[in-house]
């Protein structure tokens, strides 16, 4: 199955919900990233869920440190190919903005963004 790219977290369709996900920058998809993805894969397999990766665009550093030099180790296409090669079903490329930066870590983990869904 081909990688599905989902470009927002608001108003997800029923088909886009219900995955075991690894969350991070995944800039380069190095061995550490692969280990996080493998942990999510274990849960996905145990529970019969799709395997997903949540990444942010732009990188949160751009929001919190706007004067920092921009960086990107991989283009979107390169990241997508690398994740697809690892067997990831869904890439949630979440726009990182003020609304995404505002909630606490607990609210984020419980999907209480913008009032929840």
mmCIF file with all atom_site columns, C-alpha atoms in Angstrom:
data_model
loop_
_atom_site.group_PDB
_atom_site.id
_atom_site.type_symbol
_atom_site.label_atom_id
_atom_site.label_alt_id
_atom_site.label_comp_id
_atom_site.label_asym_id
_atom_site.label_entity_id
_atom_site.label_seq_id
_atom_site.pdbx_PDB_ins_code
_atom_site.Cartn_x
_atom_site.Cartn_y
_atom_site.Cartn_z
_atom_site.occupancy
_atom_site.B_iso_or_equiv
_atom_site.pdbx_formal_charge
_atom_site.auth_seq_id
_atom_site.auth_comp_id
_atom_site.auth_asym_id
_atom_site.auth_atom_id
_atom_site.pdbx_PDB_model_num
ATOM 1   C CA . UNK A 1 1   ? 0.000   0.000  0.000  1.00 0.00 ? 1   UNK A CA 1
ATOM 2   C CA . UNK A 1 2   ? 1.279   3.491  -0.832 1.00 0.00 ? 2   UNK A CA 1
ATOM 3   C CA . UNK A 1 3   ? 1.977   6.101  1.811  1.00 0.00 ? 3   UNK A CA 1
ATOM 4   C CA . UNK A 1 4   ? -0.956  8.441  2.414  1.00 0.00 ? 4   UNK A CA 1
ATOM 5   C CA . UNK A 1 5   ? 0.020   12.025 3.251  1.00 0.00 ? 5   UNK A CA 1
ATOM 6   C CA . UNK A 1 6   ? -2.402  13.951 5.461  1.00 0.00 ? 6   UNK A CA 1
ATOM 7   C CA . UNK A 1 7   ? -1.618  17.655 5.609  1.00 0.00 ? 7   UNK A CA 1
ATOM 8   C CA . UNK A 1 8   ? -3.673  18.903 8.553  1.00 0.00 ? 8   UNK A CA 1
ATOM 9   C CA . UNK A 1 9   ? -4.941  17.761 11.921 1.00 0.00 ? 9   UNK A CA 1
ATOM 10  C CA . UNK A 1 10  ? -8.226  19.609 11.752 1.00 0.00 ? 10  UNK A CA 1
ATOM 11  C CA . UNK A 1 11  ? -11.359 17.857 10.496 1.00 0.00 ? 11  UNK A CA 1
ATOM 12  C CA . UNK A 1 12  ? -9.744  14.482 9.891  1.00 0.00 ? 12  UNK A CA 1
ATOM 13  C CA . UNK A 1 13  ? -11.864 12.071 7.921  1.00 0.00 ? 13  UNK A CA 1
ATOM 14  C CA . UNK A 1 14  ? -12.866 8.811  9.582  1.00 0.00 ? 14  UNK A CA 1
ATOM 15  C CA . UNK A 1 15  ? -10.346 7.014  7.340  1.00 0.00 ? 15  UNK A CA 1
ATOM 16  C CA . UNK A 1 16  ? -7.510  9.247  8.589  1.00 0.00 ? 16  UNK A CA 1
ATOM 17  C CA . UNK A 1 17  ? -8.151  8.482  12.258 1.00 0.00 ? 17  UNK A CA 1
ATOM 18  C CA . UNK A 1 18  ? -7.119  5.483  14.315 1.00 0.00 ? 18  UNK A CA 1
ATOM 19  C CA . UNK A 1 19  ? -3.434  4.807  13.734 1.00 0.00 ? 19  UNK A CA 1
ATOM 20  C CA . UNK A 1 20  ? -0.481  3.971  15.926 1.00 0.00 ? 20  UNK A CA 1
ATOM 21  C CA . UNK A 1 21  ? 1.849   6.910  15.394 1.00 0.00 ? 21  UNK A CA 1
ATOM 22  C CA . UNK A 1 22  ? 5.403   7.970  16.053 1.00 0.00 ? 22  UNK A CA 1
ATOM 23  C CA . UNK A 1 23  ? 5.737   11.716 16.629 1.00 0.00 ? 23  UNK A CA 1
ATOM 24  C CA . UNK A 1 24  ? 8.830   13.736 15.788 1.00 0.00 ? 24  UNK A CA 1
ATOM 25  C CA . UNK A 1 25  ? 10.726  15.820 13.256 1.00 0.00 ? 25  UNK A CA 1
ATOM 26  C CA . UNK A 1 26  ? 11.944  12.792 11.271 1.00 0.00 ? 26  UNK A CA 1
ATOM 27  C CA . UNK A 1 27  ? 14.483  15.008 9.522  1.00 0.00 ? 27  UNK A CA 1
ATOM 28  C CA . UNK A 1 28  ? 16.682  12.415 7.925  1.00 0.00 ? 28  UNK A CA 1
ATOM 29  C CA . UNK A 1 29  ? 14.809  9.321  9.166  1.00 0.00 ? 29  UNK A CA 1
ATOM 30  C CA . UNK A 1 30  ? 17.977  8.073  10.882 1.00 0.00 ? 30  UNK A CA 1
ATOM 31  C CA . UNK A 1 31  ? 18.315  4.984  13.085 1.00 0.00 ? 31  UNK A CA 1
ATOM 32  C CA . UNK A 1 32  ? 16.880  6.757  16.129 1.00 0.00 ? 32  UNK A CA 1
ATOM 33  C CA . UNK A 1 33  ? 13.811  7.753  14.123 1.00 0.00 ? 33  UNK A CA 1
ATOM 34  C CA . UNK A 1 34  ? 13.540  4.215  12.802 1.00 0.00 ? 34  UNK A CA 1
ATOM 35  C CA . UNK A 1 35  ? 13.546  2.860  16.379 1.00 0.00 ? 35  UNK A CA 1
ATOM 36  C CA . UNK A 1 36  ? 10.657  5.181  17.308 1.00 0.00 ? 36  UNK A CA 1
ATOM 37  C CA . UNK A 1 37  ? 8.767   4.096  14.187 1.00 0.00 ? 37  UNK A CA 1
ATOM 38  C CA . UNK A 1 38  ? 9.427   0.441  15.045 1.00 0.00 ? 38  UNK A CA 1
ATOM 39  C CA . UNK A 1 39  ? 7.912   0.960  18.514 1.00 0.00 ? 39  UNK A CA 1
ATOM 40  C CA . UNK A 1 40  ? 4.780   2.403  16.884 1.00 0.00 ? 40  UNK A CA 1
ATOM 41  C CA . UNK A 1 41  ? 4.822   -0.501 14.408 1.00 0.00 ? 41  UNK A CA 1
ATOM 42  C CA . UNK A 1 42  ? 4.720   -2.995 17.285 1.00 0.00 ? 42  UNK A CA 1
ATOM 43  C CA . UNK A 1 43  ? 1.558   -1.368 18.650 1.00 0.00 ? 43  UNK A CA 1
ATOM 44  C CA . UNK A 1 44  ? 0.057   -1.074 15.157 1.00 0.00 ? 44  UNK A CA 1
ATOM 45  C CA . UNK A 1 45  ? 0.619   -4.783 14.561 1.00 0.00 ? 45  UNK A CA 1
ATOM 46  C CA . UNK A 1 46  ? -0.713  -5.815 17.986 1.00 0.00 ? 46  UNK A CA 1
ATOM 47  C CA . UNK A 1 47  ? -3.869  -3.738 17.573 1.00 0.00 ? 47  UNK A CA 1
ATOM 48  C CA . UNK A 1 48  ? -4.444  -4.126 13.846 1.00 0.00 ? 48  UNK A CA 1
ATOM 49  C CA . UNK A 1 49  ? -3.953  -0.411 13.169 1.00 0.00 ? 49  UNK A CA 1
ATOM 50  C CA . UNK A 1 50  ? -2.269  1.493  10.359 1.00 0.00 ? 50  UNK A CA 1
ATOM 51  C CA . UNK A 1 51  ? 1.271   2.709  11.090 1.00 0.00 ? 51  UNK A CA 1
ATOM 52  C CA . UNK A 1 52  ? 1.601   6.478  11.049 1.00 0.00 ? 52  UNK A CA 1
ATOM 53  C CA . UNK A 1 53  ? 4.195   9.176  11.514 1.00 0.00 ? 53  UNK A CA 1
ATOM 54  C CA . UNK A 1 54  ? 3.380   12.681 12.737 1.00 0.00 ? 54  UNK A CA 1
ATOM 55  C CA . UNK A 1 55  ? 5.819   15.354 11.637 1.00 0.00 ? 55  UNK A CA 1
ATOM 56  C CA . UNK A 1 56  ? 5.561   19.119 11.730 1.00 0.00 ? 56  UNK A CA 1
ATOM 57  C CA . UNK A 1 57  ? 5.937   21.639 8.924  1.00 0.00 ? 57  UNK A CA 1
ATOM 58  C CA . UNK A 1 58  ? 7.598   23.948 9.459  1.00 0.00 ? 58  UNK A CA 1
ATOM 59  C CA . UNK A 1 59  ? 9.815   22.445 12.135 1.00 0.00 ? 59  UNK A CA 1
ATOM 60  C CA . UNK A 1 60  ? 8.719   23.767 15.560 1.00 0.00 ? 60  UNK A CA 1
ATOM 61  C CA . UNK A 1 61  ? 12.109  25.437 15.932 1.00 0.00 ? 61  UNK A CA 1
ATOM 62  C CA . UNK A 1 62  ? 10.994  27.955 13.285 1.00 0.00 ? 62  UNK A CA 1
ATOM 63  C CA . UNK A 1 63  ? 8.142   28.993 15.608 1.00 0.00 ? 63  UNK A CA 1
ATOM 64  C CA . UNK A 1 64  ? 10.066  29.078 18.893 1.00 0.00 ? 64  UNK A CA 1
ATOM 65  C CA . UNK A 1 65  ? 13.379  30.348 17.491 1.00 0.00 ? 65  UNK A CA 1
ATOM 66  C CA . UNK A 1 66  ? 12.466  32.398 14.411 1.00 0.00 ? 66  UNK A CA 1
ATOM 67  C CA . UNK A 1 67  ? 15.950  33.912 14.155 1.00 0.00 ? 67  UNK A CA 1
ATOM 68  C CA . UNK A 1 68  ? 17.626  30.491 13.933 1.00 0.00 ? 68  UNK A CA 1
ATOM 69  C CA . UNK A 1 69  ? 18.962  29.512 10.548 1.00 0.00 ? 69  UNK A CA 1
ATOM 70  C CA . UNK A 1 70  ? 16.495  27.361 8.564  1.00 0.00 ? 70  UNK A CA 1
ATOM 71  C CA . UNK A 1 71  ? 17.453  23.771 8.015  1.00 0.00 ? 71  UNK A CA 1
ATOM 72  C CA . UNK A 1 72  ? 16.024  20.724 6.338  1.00 0.00 ? 72  UNK A CA 1
ATOM 73  C CA . UNK A 1 73  ? 17.881  17.471 5.855  1.00 0.00 ? 73  UNK A CA 1
ATOM 74  C CA . UNK A 1 74  ? 15.321  16.010 3.457  1.00 0.00 ? 74  UNK A CA 1
ATOM 75  C CA . UNK A 1 75  ? 12.762  17.390 1.067  1.00 0.00 ? 75  UNK A CA 1
ATOM 76  C CA . UNK A 1 76  ? 9.135   16.374 1.595  1.00 0.00 ? 76  UNK A CA 1
ATOM 77  C CA . UNK A 1 77  ? 9.460   13.874 -1.247 1.00 0.00 ? 77  UNK A CA 1
ATOM 78  C CA . UNK A 1 78  ? 12.605  12.317 0.191  1.00 0.00 ? 78  UNK A CA 1
ATOM 79  C CA . UNK A 1 79  ? 10.960  11.956 3.603  1.00 0.00 ? 79  UNK A CA 1
ATOM 80  C CA . UNK A 1 80  ? 7.879   10.389 2.056  1.00 0.00 ? 80  UNK A CA 1
ATOM 81  C CA . UNK A 1 81  ? 9.965   7.857  0.109  1.00 0.00 ? 81  UNK A CA 1
ATOM 82  C CA . UNK A 1 82  ? 12.029  6.980  3.206  1.00 0.00 ? 82  UNK A CA 1
ATOM 83  C CA . UNK A 1 83  ? 8.908   6.473  5.325  1.00 0.00 ? 83  UNK A CA 1
ATOM 84  C CA . UNK A 1 84  ? 7.187   4.448  2.617  1.00 0.00 ? 84  UNK A CA 1
ATOM 85  C CA . UNK A 1 85  ? 10.298  2.236  2.371  1.00 0.00 ? 85  UNK A CA 1
ATOM 86  C CA . UNK A 1 86  ? 9.927   1.611  6.132  1.00 0.00 ? 86  UNK A CA 1
ATOM 87  C CA . UNK A 1 87  ? 6.333   0.439  5.658  1.00 0.00 ? 87  UNK A CA 1
ATOM 88  C CA . UNK A 1 88  ? 4.655   3.541  7.106  1.00 0.00 ? 88  UNK A CA 1
ATOM 89  C CA . UNK A 1 89  ? 1.023   3.776  5.993  1.00 0.00 ? 89  UNK A CA 1
ATOM 90  C CA . UNK A 1 90  ? 0.308   7.421  6.855  1.00 0.00 ? 90  UNK A CA 1
ATOM 91  C CA . UNK A 1 91  ? 2.336   10.580 7.177  1.00 0.00 ? 91  UNK A CA 1
ATOM 92  C CA . UNK A 1 92  ? 0.511   13.278 9.103  1.00 0.00 ? 92  UNK A CA 1
ATOM 93  C CA . UNK A 1 93  ? 2.413   16.421 8.037  1.00 0.00 ? 93  UNK A CA 1
ATOM 94  C CA . UNK A 1 94  ? 0.975   18.789 10.616 1.00 0.00 ? 94  UNK A CA 1
ATOM 95  C CA . UNK A 1 95  ? 1.246   22.554 10.074 1.00 0.00 ? 95  UNK A CA 1
ATOM 96  C CA . UNK A 1 96  ? 3.057   24.009 13.087 1.00 0.00 ? 96  UNK A CA 1
ATOM 97  C CA . UNK A 1 97  ? 1.608   27.396 13.959 1.00 0.00 ? 97  UNK A CA 1
ATOM 98  C CA . UNK A 1 98  ? 0.402   29.339 16.986 1.00 0.00 ? 98  UNK A CA 1
ATOM 99  C CA . UNK A 1 99  ? -2.595  27.084 17.460 1.00 0.00 ? 99  UNK A CA 1
ATOM 100 C CA . UNK A 1 100 ? -0.368  23.997 17.441 1.00 0.00 ? 100 UNK A CA 1
ATOM 101 C CA . UNK A 1 101 ? 2.185   25.621 19.772 1.00 0.00 ? 101 UNK A CA 1
ATOM 102 C CA . UNK A 1 102 ? -0.385  26.706 22.385 1.00 0.00 ? 102 UNK A CA 1
ATOM 103 C CA . UNK A 1 103 ? -1.603  23.528 24.144 1.00 0.00 ? 103 UNK A CA 1
ATOM 104 C CA . UNK A 1 104 ? 0.254   21.800 26.944 1.00 0.00 ? 104 UNK A CA 1
ATOM 105 C CA . UNK A 1 105 ? 1.954   18.500 26.234 1.00 0.00 ? 105 UNK A CA 1
ATOM 106 C CA . UNK A 1 106 ? -0.914  16.679 27.973 1.00 0.00 ? 106 UNK A CA 1
ATOM 107 C CA . UNK A 1 107 ? -3.580  18.493 25.936 1.00 0.00 ? 107 UNK A CA 1
ATOM 108 C CA . UNK A 1 108 ? -1.636  17.696 22.750 1.00 0.00 ? 108 UNK A CA 1
ATOM 109 C CA . UNK A 1 109 ? -1.362  14.004 23.653 1.00 0.00 ? 109 UNK A CA 1
ATOM 110 C CA . UNK A 1 110 ? -5.069  13.826 24.447 1.00 0.00 ? 110 UNK A CA 1
ATOM 111 C CA . UNK A 1 111 ? -5.965  15.606 21.176 1.00 0.00 ? 111 UNK A CA 1
ATOM 112 C CA . UNK A 1 112 ? -7.410  18.601 23.002 1.00 0.00 ? 112 UNK A CA 1
ATOM 113 C CA . UNK A 1 113 ? -6.241  20.957 20.277 1.00 0.00 ? 113 UNK A CA 1
ATOM 114 C CA . UNK A 1 114 ? -8.629  23.718 19.414 1.00 0.00 ? 114 UNK A CA 1
ATOM 115 C CA . UNK A 1 115 ? -11.219 22.293 21.777 1.00 0.00 ? 115 UNK A CA 1
ATOM 116 C CA . UNK A 1 116 ? -10.705 18.618 20.866 1.00 0.00 ? 116 UNK A CA 1
ATOM 117 C CA . UNK A 1 117 ? -12.412 16.452 18.246 1.00 0.00 ? 117 UNK A CA 1
#
